[in-house]
Coordinates of C-alpha atoms in Angstrom, one line a residue:
X262 CA -8.3 17.6 -13.2
X263 CA -7.5 19.9 -10.3
X264 CA -4.6 20.7 -8.0
X265 CA -6.7 19.3 -5.1
X266 CA -7.1 16.1 -6.9
X267 CA -3.4 15.6 -7.7
X268 CA -2.5 16.7 -4.1
X269 CA -4.8 13.9 -2.8
X270 CA -3.1 11.3 -4.9
X271 CA 0.4 12.4 -4.0
X272 CA -0.3 12.8 -0.3
X273 CA -1.8 9.4 -0.2
X274 CA 1.3 7.9 -1.9
X275 CA 3.6 9.7 0.5
X276 CA 1.7 8.4 3.5
X277 CA 1.8 4.8 2.2
X278 CA 5.6 5.0 1.9
X279 CA 5.9 6.6 5.4
X280 CA 3.7 3.7 6.9
X281 CA 5.8 1.0 5.3
X282 CA 8.6 0.9 7.9
X283 CA 6.6 1.0 11.1
X284 CA 4.1 -1.6 9.8
X285 CA 7.1 -3.6 8.5
X286 CA 8.8 -3.6 11.9
X287 CA 5.7 -5.0 13.6
X288 CA 5.4 -7.6 10.9
X289 CA 9.0 -8.6 11.2
X290 CA 8.7 -9.2 14.9
X291 CA 5.8 -11.6 14.2
X292 CA 7.9 -13.2 11.3
X293 CA 10.7 -13.9 13.7
X294 CA 8.3 -15.1 16.5
X295 CA 9.6 -12.4 18.9
X296 CA 7.6 -11.1 21.7
X297 CA 5.7 -7.8 21.3
X298 CA 4.2 -5.5 24.0
X299 CA 0.9 -7.3 23.4
X300 CA 2.3 -10.7 24.5
X301 CA 1.9 -9.7 28.1
X302 CA -1.9 -9.6 27.7
X303 CA -2.5 -11.9 24.8
X304 CA 0.3 -14.4 25.4
X305 CA -1.9 -16.7 27.6
X306 CA -4.6 -16.7 25.0
X307 CA -2.1 -17.8 22.4
X308 CA -0.7 -20.6 24.6
X309 CA -4.2 -21.7 25.6
X310 CA -5.2 -22.0 21.9
X311 CA -2.2 -24.2 21.2
X312 CA -2.9 -26.5 24.2
X313 CA -6.6 -26.7 23.2
X314 CA -5.7 -27.6 19.6
X315 CA -2.8 -29.9 20.5
X316 CA -0.3 -27.8 18.5
X317 CA 3.4 -27.4 19.1
X318 CA 4.2 -23.9 17.7
X319 CA 7.9 -24.8 17.7
X320 CA 7.5 -27.8 15.5
X321 CA 8.8 -26.7 12.1
X322 CA 7.1 -27.8 8.9
X323 CA 8.5 -28.5 5.4
X324 CA 6.7 -26.9 2.5
X325 CA 4.5 -30.0 1.8
X326 CA 3.3 -30.2 5.4
X327 CA 2.9 -26.5 5.6
X328 CA 0.8 -26.5 2.4
X329 CA -1.3 -29.6 3.5
X330 CA -2.2 -28.0 6.9
X331 CA -3.1 -24.8 5.2
X332 CA -5.3 -26.5 2.6
X333 CA -7.1 -28.6 5.2
X334 CA -7.7 -25.6 7.4
X335 CA -9.2 -23.7 4.5
X336 CA -11.5 -26.6 3.6
X337 CA -12.8 -26.9 7.2
X338 CA -13.6 -23.2 7.5
X339 CA -15.2 -23.2 4.0
X340 CA -17.6 -26.0 5.0
X341 CA -18.3 -24.2 8.3
X342 CA -19.4 -21.1 6.5
X343 CA -21.4 -23.1 3.9
X344 CA -23.3 -24.7 6.8
X345 CA -24.0 -21.3 8.5
X346 CA -25.5 -19.9 5.3
X347 CA -27.6 -23.0 4.5
X348 CA -28.9 -23.0 8.1
X349 CA -29.4 -19.3 8.4
X350 CA -33.2 -19.6 8.9
X351 CA -32.8 -21.6 12.1
X352 CA -29.8 -19.8 13.6
X353 CA -29.9 -16.9 16.1
X354 CA -29.6 -13.2 15.5
X355 CA -32.0 -13.3 12.6
X356 CA -35.0 -11.1 13.7
X357 CA -36.2 -10.5 10.2
X358 CA -36.6 -14.3 9.6
X359 CA -34.4 -14.3 6.5
X360 CA -34.4 -17.6 4.6
X361 CA -31.4 -19.8 4.1
X362 CA -29.1 -19.2 1.1
X363 CA -29.5 -21.6 -1.8
X364 CA -26.9 -24.3 -2.4
X365 CA -25.0 -22.7 -5.3
X366 CA -25.1 -19.2 -3.7
X367 CA -23.9 -20.5 -0.4
X368 CA -21.0 -22.4 -1.9
X369 CA -20.0 -19.4 -4.0
X370 CA -20.0 -17.2 -0.9
X371 CA -18.2 -19.7 1.2
X372 CA -15.4 -20.1 -1.4
X373 CA -15.4 -16.3 -2.0
X374 CA -14.6 -15.5 1.6
X375 CA -12.3 -18.4 2.1
X376 CA -10.1 -17.3 -0.8
X377 CA -10.1 -13.6 0.4
X378 CA -12.1 -12.7 -2.7
X379 CA -15.3 -11.5 -1.1
X380 CA -17.2 -11.6 -4.4
X381 CA -20.8 -10.8 -3.5
X382 CA -23.7 -11.8 -5.8
X383 CA -26.2 -10.8 -3.1
X384 CA -27.2 -7.7 -1.3
X385 CA -25.9 -8.1 2.3
X386 CA -28.6 -6.1 4.1
X387 CA -31.3 -8.1 2.3
X388 CA -30.0 -11.6 2.2
X389 CA -27.9 -12.2 5.3
X390 CA -28.6 -12.1 9.0
X391 CA -26.3 -10.5 11.6
X392 CA -25.2 -14.0 12.6
X393 CA -24.3 -14.9 9.1
X394 CA -22.4 -11.6 8.7
X395 CA -20.5 -11.9 12.0
X396 CA -19.9 -15.6 12.3
X397 CA -20.1 -16.9 8.8
X398 CA -18.2 -14.1 7.0
X399 CA -16.1 -12.0 9.3
X400 CA -14.2 -15.0 10.6
X401 CA -12.9 -15.5 7.0
X402 CA -11.9 -11.8 6.8
X403 CA -9.4 -12.5 9.6
X404 CA -8.3 -16.0 8.7
X405 CA -7.9 -15.5 5.0
X406 CA -5.8 -12.3 5.6
X407 CA -3.7 -14.2 8.2
X408 CA -3.2 -17.0 5.8
X409 CA -1.9 -14.7 3.1
X410 CA 0.6 -13.2 5.5
X411 CA 1.6 -16.6 6.7
X412 CA 2.4 -17.7 3.1
X413 CA 4.4 -14.6 2.6
X414 CA 6.4 -15.3 5.8
X415 CA 7.1 -18.9 4.5
X416 CA 8.5 -17.5 1.2
X417 CA 10.6 -14.9 3.1
X418 CA 12.1 -17.8 5.1
X419 CA 12.8 -19.6 1.9
X420 CA 15.0 -16.7 0.7
X421 CA 16.5 -16.1 4.2
X422 CA 17.3 -19.6 5.3
X423 CA 20.4 -21.6 4.2
X424 CA 20.3 -25.3 3.6
X425 CA 17.2 -25.7 5.6
X426 CA 14.3 -28.1 5.2
X427 CA 11.6 -26.2 6.9
X428 CA 9.6 -23.0 6.5
X429 CA 8.1 -22.4 10.0
X430 CA 4.8 -23.5 11.4
X431 CA 1.5 -22.6 9.6
X432 CA -0.5 -22.7 12.8
X433 CA 1.9 -20.5 14.7
X434 CA 2.2 -18.0 11.9
X435 CA -1.6 -17.7 11.3
X436 CA -2.3 -17.5 15.1
X437 CA 0.2 -14.8 15.8
X438 CA -0.8 -12.6 12.8
X439 CA -4.5 -12.8 13.9
X440 CA -3.9 -12.3 17.6
X441 CA -1.1 -9.7 17.7
X442 CA -1.7 -7.8 14.4
X443 CA -5.2 -8.0 12.9
X444 CA -7.3 -8.1 16.1
X445 CA -5.7 -5.2 17.9
X446 CA -5.6 -3.0 14.8
X447 CA -9.2 -3.8 14.0
X448 CA -10.4 -2.9 17.5
X449 CA -8.8 0.6 17.2
X450 CA -10.1 0.9 13.7
X451 CA -13.6 0.0 14.5
X452 CA -13.7 2.5 17.4
X453 CA -12.7 5.2 15.0
X454 CA -15.4 4.1 12.5
X455 CA -18.1 4.2 15.3
X456 CA -17.0 7.6 16.3
X457 CA -17.3 8.7 12.7
X458 CA -20.9 7.5 12.4
X459 CA -20.6 3.9 11.2
X460 CA -23.3 1.7 13.0
X461 CA -22.3 -1.1 15.4
X462 CA -25.4 -2.7 16.8
X463 CA -27.1 -6.1 17.0
X464 CA -30.3 -4.5 15.8
X465 CA -31.2 -5.3 12.2
X466 CA -33.3 -2.3 11.4
X467 CA -34.4 1.1 12.6
X468 CA -37.5 3.0 11.6
X469 CA -37.3 6.6 10.5
X470 CA -39.8 9.2 9.2
X471 CA -38.9 11.1 6.1
X472 CA -39.5 14.9 5.5
X473 CA -42.6 13.8 3.5
X474 CA -43.9 12.0 6.5
X475 CA -43.4 8.5 5.1
X476 CA -42.1 5.7 7.3
X477 CA -38.8 4.2 6.2
X478 CA -37.1 1.1 7.5
X479 CA -33.3 1.4 7.4
X480 CA -31.0 -1.6 7.7
X481 CA -28.3 -1.5 10.3
X482 CA -26.1 -4.0 12.1
X483 CA -22.6 -4.7 13.3
X484 CA -21.1 -2.7 10.5
X485 CA -18.0 -1.1 12.0
X486 CA -16.4 -4.4 13.1
X487 CA -16.8 -5.9 9.7
X488 CA -15.7 -2.7 7.9
X489 CA -12.4 -2.6 9.8
X490 CA -11.1 -6.0 8.9
X491 CA -12.7 -5.7 5.4
X492 CA -10.3 -2.9 4.6
X493 CA -7.2 -3.8 6.7
X494 CA -7.3 -7.4 5.5
X495 CA -7.9 -6.4 1.9
X496 CA -11.1 -8.5 1.9
X497 CA -13.6 -6.0 0.5
X498 CA -16.9 -7.7 1.3
X499 CA -19.4 -5.0 2.3
X500 CA -22.2 -5.3 4.9
X501 CA -24.4 -3.4 2.4
X502 CA -24.9 -3.9 -1.3
X503 CA -23.4 -0.5 -2.1
X504 CA -20.2 -1.4 -0.2
X505 CA -18.1 1.7 0.6
X506 CA -20.3 3.9 -1.4
X507 CA -22.9 3.4 1.4
X508 CA -22.9 6.2 4.0
X509 CA -23.1 3.7 6.8
X510 CA -19.9 2.1 5.7
X511 CA -18.0 5.2 4.5
X512 CA -19.7 8.3 5.9
X513 CA -17.1 11.1 5.3
X514 CA -14.1 12.1 3.2
X515 CA -11.8 11.5 6.2
X516 CA -13.1 7.9 6.7
X517 CA -12.7 7.4 2.9
X518 CA -9.0 8.4 3.1
X519 CA -8.3 6.2 6.1
X520 CA -10.0 3.3 4.4
X521 CA -7.7 3.7 1.4
X522 CA -4.6 3.9 3.6
X523 CA -5.7 0.8 5.5
X524 CA -5.9 -1.1 2.2
X525 CA -2.3 -0.5 1.4
X526 CA -0.8 -0.4 5.0
X527 CA 0.0 -4.1 5.6
X528 CA 1.0 -4.8 2.0
X529 CA 3.5 -1.9 2.0
X530 CA 4.8 -3.0 5.4
X531 CA 5.5 -6.5 4.0
X532 CA 7.9 -5.1 1.5
X533 CA 10.1 -3.6 4.3
X534 CA 9.6 -6.9 6.3
X535 CA 11.0 -8.9 3.3
X536 CA 14.0 -6.6 3.0
X537 CA 14.7 -7.0 6.7
X538 CA 14.2 -10.8 6.5
X539 CA 16.9 -11.2 3.8
X540 CA 19.2 -8.8 5.6
X541 CA 19.0 -5.9 3.2
X542 CA 16.1 -3.4 3.6
X543 CA 17.1 -1.8 0.3
X544 CA 15.6 -4.8 -1.4
X545 CA 12.3 -4.0 0.2
X546 CA 12.4 -0.4 -0.7
X547 CA 13.2 -1.3 -4.4
X548 CA 10.1 -3.5 -4.5
X549 CA 8.0 -0.7 -3.0
X550 CA 9.4 1.8 -5.4
X551 CA 8.4 -0.4 -8.4
X552 CA 4.9 -0.8 -6.9
X553 CA 4.5 2.9 -6.4
X554 CA 5.5 3.8 -9.9
X555 CA 2.9 1.4 -11.3
X556 CA 0.4 2.7 -8.9
X557 CA 0.9 6.3 -9.7
X558 CA 0.7 5.6 -13.4
X559 CA -2.6 3.8 -13.0
X560 CA -4.0 6.5 -10.7
X561 CA -3.0 9.2 -13.1
X562 CA -4.7 7.6 -16.1
X563 CA -7.9 6.8 -14.2
X564 CA -8.1 10.3 -12.7
X565 CA -7.4 11.9 -16.1
X566 CA -10.1 9.9 -17.8
X567 CA -12.8 10.4 -15.1
X568 CA -12.0 14.1 -14.9
X569 CA -12.2 14.4 -18.7
X570 CA -15.7 13.1 -18.6
X571 CA -17.8 11.0 -20.9
X572 CA -16.9 11.4 -24.7
X573 CA -20.5 10.6 -25.6
X574 CA -21.8 13.5 -23.6
X575 CA -19.2 15.8 -25.1
X576 CA -20.9 15.2 -28.5
X577 CA -24.0 16.8 -27.0
X578 CA -22.1 19.7 -25.7
X579 CA -22.1 18.5 -22.0
X580 CA -18.7 19.2 -20.4
X581 CA -17.3 18.3 -17.0
X582 CA -16.0 15.2 -15.2
X583 CA -17.8 11.9 -15.1
X584 CA -19.9 11.8 -11.9
X585 CA -22.1 8.9 -13.0
X586 CA -22.0 6.2 -10.4
X587 CA -20.0 8.3 -7.9
X588 CA -20.9 9.8 -4.6
X589 CA -20.9 13.6 -4.4
X590 CA -19.3 13.5 -1.0
X591 CA -16.2 12.0 -2.5
X592 CA -16.1 13.5 -6.0
X593 CA -14.1 12.4 -9.1
X594 CA -10.5 12.4 -7.6
X595 CA -11.2 10.4 -4.4
X596 CA -13.4 8.0 -6.4
X597 CA -10.8 7.4 -9.1
X598 CA -8.1 7.0 -6.5
X599 CA -10.2 4.5 -4.5
X600 CA -10.8 2.4 -7.6
X601 CA -7.1 2.1 -8.3
X602 CA -6.2 1.4 -4.7
X603 CA -8.8 -1.4 -4.3
X604 CA -7.8 -3.2 -7.5
X605 CA -4.0 -2.7 -7.1
X606 CA -4.6 -4.5 -3.8
X607 CA -6.8 -7.6 -3.9
X608 CA -9.4 -5.7 -1.8
X609 CA -12.4 -5.2 -4.1
X610 CA -14.2 -2.7 -1.9
X611 CA -15.7 0.1 -3.9
X612 CA -16.8 3.7 -3.2
X613 CA -18.1 4.2 -6.8
X614 CA -19.5 1.9 -9.4
X615 CA -16.8 0.8 -11.8
X616 CA -19.3 -0.1 -14.4
X617 CA -20.1 3.6 -14.7
X618 CA -16.5 4.7 -15.3
X619 CA -15.4 5.8 -18.7
X620 CA -14.1 3.0 -20.8
X621 CA -10.3 3.7 -20.2
X622 CA -11.0 4.8 -16.6
X623 CA -12.6 1.4 -16.0
X624 CA -9.8 -0.4 -17.9
X625 CA -7.1 0.5 -15.3
X626 CA -8.8 -1.2 -12.4
X627 CA -9.4 -4.2 -14.7
X628 CA -5.7 -4.2 -15.8
X629 CA -4.6 -3.9 -12.1
X630 CA -6.3 -7.2 -11.4
X631 CA -4.9 -8.8 -14.5
X632 CA -1.4 -7.9 -13.7
X633 CA -1.8 -10.2 -10.7
X634 CA -2.6 -7.5 -8.1
X635 CA 1.1 -7.1 -7.4
X636 CA 1.0 -3.4 -7.0
X637 CA 1.1 -3.6 -3.2
X638 CA -1.5 -6.3 -3.6
X639 CA -3.5 -8.2 -1.0
X640 CA -2.0 -8.8 2.5
X641 CA 0.7 -11.4 1.8
X642 CA -0.6 -12.3 -1.6
X643 CA 0.7 -9.0 -3.1
X644 CA 4.3 -9.5 -2.0
X645 CA 4.6 -13.2 -2.8
X646 CA 3.1 -12.5 -6.2
X647 CA 5.5 -9.7 -6.8
X648 CA 8.5 -11.9 -5.8
X649 CA 7.4 -14.4 -8.6
X650 CA 7.9 -11.5 -11.1
X651 CA 11.2 -10.6 -9.4
X652 CA 12.4 -14.2 -10.0
X653 CA 11.4 -13.9 -13.7
X654 CA 13.2 -10.5 -13.9
X655 CA 16.5 -11.9 -12.5
X656 CA 16.1 -14.8 -14.9
X657 CA 15.8 -12.4 -17.8
X658 CA 18.8 -10.4 -16.5
X659 CA 20.8 -13.6 -16.2
X660 CA 20.1 -14.5 -19.8
X661 CA 21.2 -11.1 -21.0
X662 CA 24.6 -11.2 -19.1
X663 CA 25.2 -15.0 -19.5
X664 CA 25.2 -15.8 -15.7
X665 CA 23.1 -18.0 -13.5
X666 CA 20.5 -15.6 -12.1
X667 CA 20.7 -14.8 -8.4
X668 CA 18.3 -13.0 -6.1
X669 CA 19.0 -12.0 -2.5
X670 CA 21.7 -14.6 -2.2
X671 CA 19.9 -17.5 -3.8
X672 CA 20.4 -18.9 -7.3
X673 CA 17.2 -19.0 -9.3
X674 CA 17.4 -22.3 -11.2
X675 CA 15.2 -24.1 -13.7
X676 CA 12.8 -25.6 -11.1
X677 CA 12.2 -22.2 -9.5
X678 CA 11.5 -20.5 -12.8
X679 CA 9.1 -23.3 -13.9
X680 CA 7.1 -23.1 -10.7
X681 CA 7.0 -19.3 -10.9
X682 CA 5.7 -19.5 -14.5
X683 CA 3.2 -22.1 -13.5
X684 CA 1.9 -19.8 -10.7
X685 CA 1.7 -16.7 -12.9
X686 CA 0.2 -18.6 -15.9
X687 CA -2.8 -19.8 -13.8
X688 CA -4.2 -16.3 -13.9
X689 CA -4.5 -15.7 -17.6
X690 CA -5.5 -19.3 -18.4
X691 CA -8.4 -19.2 -16.0
X692 CA -9.5 -15.7 -16.8
X693 CA -9.4 -15.9 -20.6
X694 CA -10.7 -19.5 -20.7
X695 CA -13.8 -18.9 -18.5
X696 CA -14.4 -15.5 -20.2
X697 CA -14.4 -17.1 -23.6
X698 CA -16.7 -19.9 -22.4
X699 CA -19.2 -17.4 -21.0
X700 CA -19.1 -15.2 -24.1
X701 CA -20.5 -18.0 -26.3
X702 CA -22.8 -20.0 -24.0
X703 CA -26.5 -18.8 -23.7
X704 CA -26.3 -18.9 -19.8
X705 CA -23.2 -16.7 -20.0
X706 CA -24.6 -14.2 -22.5
X707 CA -27.7 -13.8 -20.3
X708 CA -25.6 -12.1 -17.6
X709 CA -24.4 -8.8 -19.1
X710 CA -26.7 -5.8 -18.9
X711 CA -25.0 -4.1 -21.9
X712 CA -24.4 -5.4 -25.4
X713 CA -21.2 -5.0 -27.4
X714 CA -17.7 -4.3 -26.0
X715 CA -19.0 -3.1 -22.6
X716 CA -21.0 -6.3 -22.1
X717 CA -17.9 -8.2 -22.9
X718 CA -16.0 -6.1 -20.4
X719 CA -18.5 -7.0 -17.7
X720 CA -17.8 -10.7 -18.2
X721 CA -14.1 -10.2 -18.5
X722 CA -14.0 -8.1 -15.3
X723 CA -16.0 -10.7 -13.4
X724 CA -13.6 -13.6 -14.1
X725 CA -10.6 -11.3 -13.7
X726 CA -11.9 -10.3 -10.3
X727 CA -12.8 -13.8 -9.3
X728 CA -9.5 -15.4 -10.4
X729 CA -7.5 -12.5 -9.0
X730 CA -9.4 -12.8 -5.7
X731 CA -10.4 -9.2 -5.9
X732 CA -14.1 -9.2 -5.6
X733 CA -15.1 -5.9 -7.2
X734 CA -17.3 -6.0 -10.3
X735 CA -18.6 -4.2 -13.3
X736 CA -22.0 -4.5 -11.6
X737 CA -24.0 -4.6 -14.8
X738 CA -23.4 -8.3 -14.8
X739 CA -26.2 -10.4 -13.3
X740 CA -23.9 -13.0 -11.6
X741 CA -26.2 -14.6 -9.0
X742 CA -27.2 -17.5 -11.3
X743 CA -26.1 -21.2 -11.0
X744 CA -24.0 -20.7 -14.1
X745 CA -21.9 -17.7 -12.8
X746 CA -22.0 -18.9 -9.2
X747 CA -20.4 -22.2 -10.3
X748 CA -17.8 -20.9 -12.7
X749 CA -16.8 -18.0 -10.4
X750 CA -16.4 -20.5 -7.5
X751 CA -14.0 -22.5 -9.7
X752 CA -12.1 -19.3 -10.7
X753 CA -11.7 -18.1 -7.1
X754 CA -10.4 -21.4 -5.8
X755 CA -7.9 -21.8 -8.7
X756 CA -6.8 -18.2 -8.4
X757 CA -6.0 -18.6 -4.7
X758 CA -4.6 -22.1 -4.2
X759 CA -3.1 -22.9 -7.6
X760 CA -0.8 -20.0 -6.9
X761 CA -0.2 -20.6 -3.2
X762 CA 1.0 -24.2 -3.5
X763 CA 3.7 -23.4 -6.2
X764 CA 4.8 -20.5 -4.1
X765 CA 5.3 -22.8 -1.1
X766 CA 7.2 -25.3 -3.3
X767 CA 9.5 -22.5 -4.4
X768 CA 10.0 -21.5 -0.8
X769 CA 11.0 -25.0 0.1
X770 CA 13.4 -25.3 -2.8
X771 CA 15.0 -21.9 -2.0
X772 CA 15.4 -22.7 1.7
X773 CA 17.4 -25.9 0.9
X774 CA 19.9 -23.9 -1.1
X775 CA 23.3 -22.5 -0.1
X776 CA 23.8 -18.7 0.2
X777 CA 25.5 -17.2 -2.8
X778 CA 27.4 -14.0 -1.9
X779 CA 27.0 -11.1 -4.2
X780 CA 30.0 -10.4 -6.4
X781 CA 31.0 -7.7 -8.9
X782 CA 29.4 -9.8 -11.6
X783 CA 26.0 -10.1 -9.9
X784 CA 23.1 -8.2 -11.3
X785 CA 22.2 -5.4 -8.9
X786 CA 18.7 -5.7 -7.5
X787 CA 18.3 -2.5 -5.5
X788 CA 18.8 0.4 -7.9
X789 CA 16.8 2.2 -10.6
X790 CA 17.8 -0.3 -13.3
X791 CA 16.3 -3.1 -11.2
X792 CA 13.2 -1.2 -10.5
X793 CA 12.8 -0.4 -14.3
X794 CA 13.4 -4.1 -15.2
X795 CA 10.8 -5.2 -12.6
X796 CA 8.2 -2.8 -14.1
X797 CA 9.0 -3.9 -17.6
X798 CA 8.6 -7.6 -16.9
X799 CA 5.3 -7.1 -15.1
X800 CA 3.9 -5.0 -17.9
X801 CA 5.2 -7.3 -20.6
X802 CA 4.1 -10.6 -19.0
X803 CA 0.8 -9.3 -17.6
X804 CA -0.1 -6.5 -20.0
X805 CA 0.6 -8.1 -23.3
X806 CA -1.1 -11.4 -22.2
X807 CA -4.4 -9.6 -21.8
X808 CA -4.1 -7.0 -24.6
X809 CA -6.3 -8.8 -27.1
X810 CA -9.1 -9.1 -24.5
X811 CA -8.7 -5.5 -23.5
X812 CA -8.9 -4.6 -27.2
X813 CA -12.2 -6.4 -27.5
X814 CA -13.6 -4.8 -24.4
X815 CA -12.7 -1.4 -22.9
X816 CA -10.5 -0.2 -25.8
X817 CA -13.2 -1.0 -28.3
X818 CA -15.7 0.6 -26.0
X819 CA -13.6 3.8 -25.8
X820 CA -13.2 4.0 -29.6
X821 CA -16.9 3.7 -30.0
X822 CA -17.5 6.4 -27.4
X823 CA -15.1 9.0 -28.9
X824 CA -16.5 8.3 -32.4
X825 CA -20.1 8.9 -31.2
X826 CA -21.3 5.4 -31.8
X827 CA -23.7 4.0 -29.1
X828 CA -24.0 0.3 -28.6

């Protein structure tokens, strides 16, 4: 470990906190439906869309109607992408004549991008045409991110409104987020990436001659535009197989740092937006403080492990940090930090191969996903997942002091807690169930590259990533088979929508309640005690649930490595 490495981690954390309020202010304007400076230019586009689609943006929806419209929309765009991938061979912008994607692979990819997972069993530069990348996939990068923020807005309204039966309008929320937030930011972001050396072209390949005089064909394409929304929308799906380890996606240390900032920017802003929505920005800062404590703990452990190096190599007298699977242009600190950022958020982009991390260094990204990716989390998904844990925390506090639990002016009653537990329990049930199934069936055991604990970790990571809608992988697993394409499709769908629907139900239930003023007997939800309780509940509920599986995988792998045993 070095001073430079710790400086990078602390500087990054400080900048995320600084960005929270300005990003939150813009998000709050969209939450309220207020005009922004961009309305003068883009307002006619928004109104034209509503007229064309026959939508009244002022027609409020209850939680059931909001959820139904959201689900139908996701189904339609899923089928659209499936059709694009299956018809790739006859669609335009395919100069290399790439064949269509198989049925199981196309469905897996369509579900992956619809759910904001962006799990990729294929190599993008080899399997997909420019048309499939731009029209089939990037459309989801915008719409899945906008959907996550829309669900967060609906939950915010549930806390903020009093005796109301509606949560806003899904179509208006999704349109405004896309038009006034994601698109403008991505235009600026893409221009920065192009200026930094990221390709943006409709050409598929360029030819180069190496120093040895050998002709080399290099894949290119509209990379910068996909890269911008990939990071900002916490999508994570790379244009190239190597993702953000590829120099055409992530060419310099500066670009790498900006990419990490963009992963957390909107998620951090939503914490401030929540505080503003409920009339107390200290609530938002308390949530962000809890997130940053968990984040720094994870980043510290991962950096420590990767900087310490591989214990197996230490037995042979080889010292130094673990650079296996990492890019020299980033080094250990930036690679370790990126891995924690991308798994704390539900992004899944990688600038190093997590399968090559040390056992405990790789365990932290895995644990981040298993905690529900609530440490900032995906855009929208992180904050509404965190608020589920906040409801459990006030419930626990209420039990301790013998009072009905209250949070930001709303009583948290039995129905709310049951729905919160249902949404949280989906994650471990799906992850552990599908992992256990894959660890005993021949088709499942054919996937891991390694045997023993590390092979188990590859399977566990895959289903954690799929169910958690992260998309990163211990890439030693061969997942592009009908068995894994099918099971991971189920995991991704369950992980996304079996959480969203209970969240909307909670929002509808909260919106209908009266406001309960805070009294001297109310449990404080803004100070250090509250932050500590939040962290404890997240670690107990999330960490202990997965401890047995972690003991069978990365912990056992670590013990074997330090003892000199090779599996």
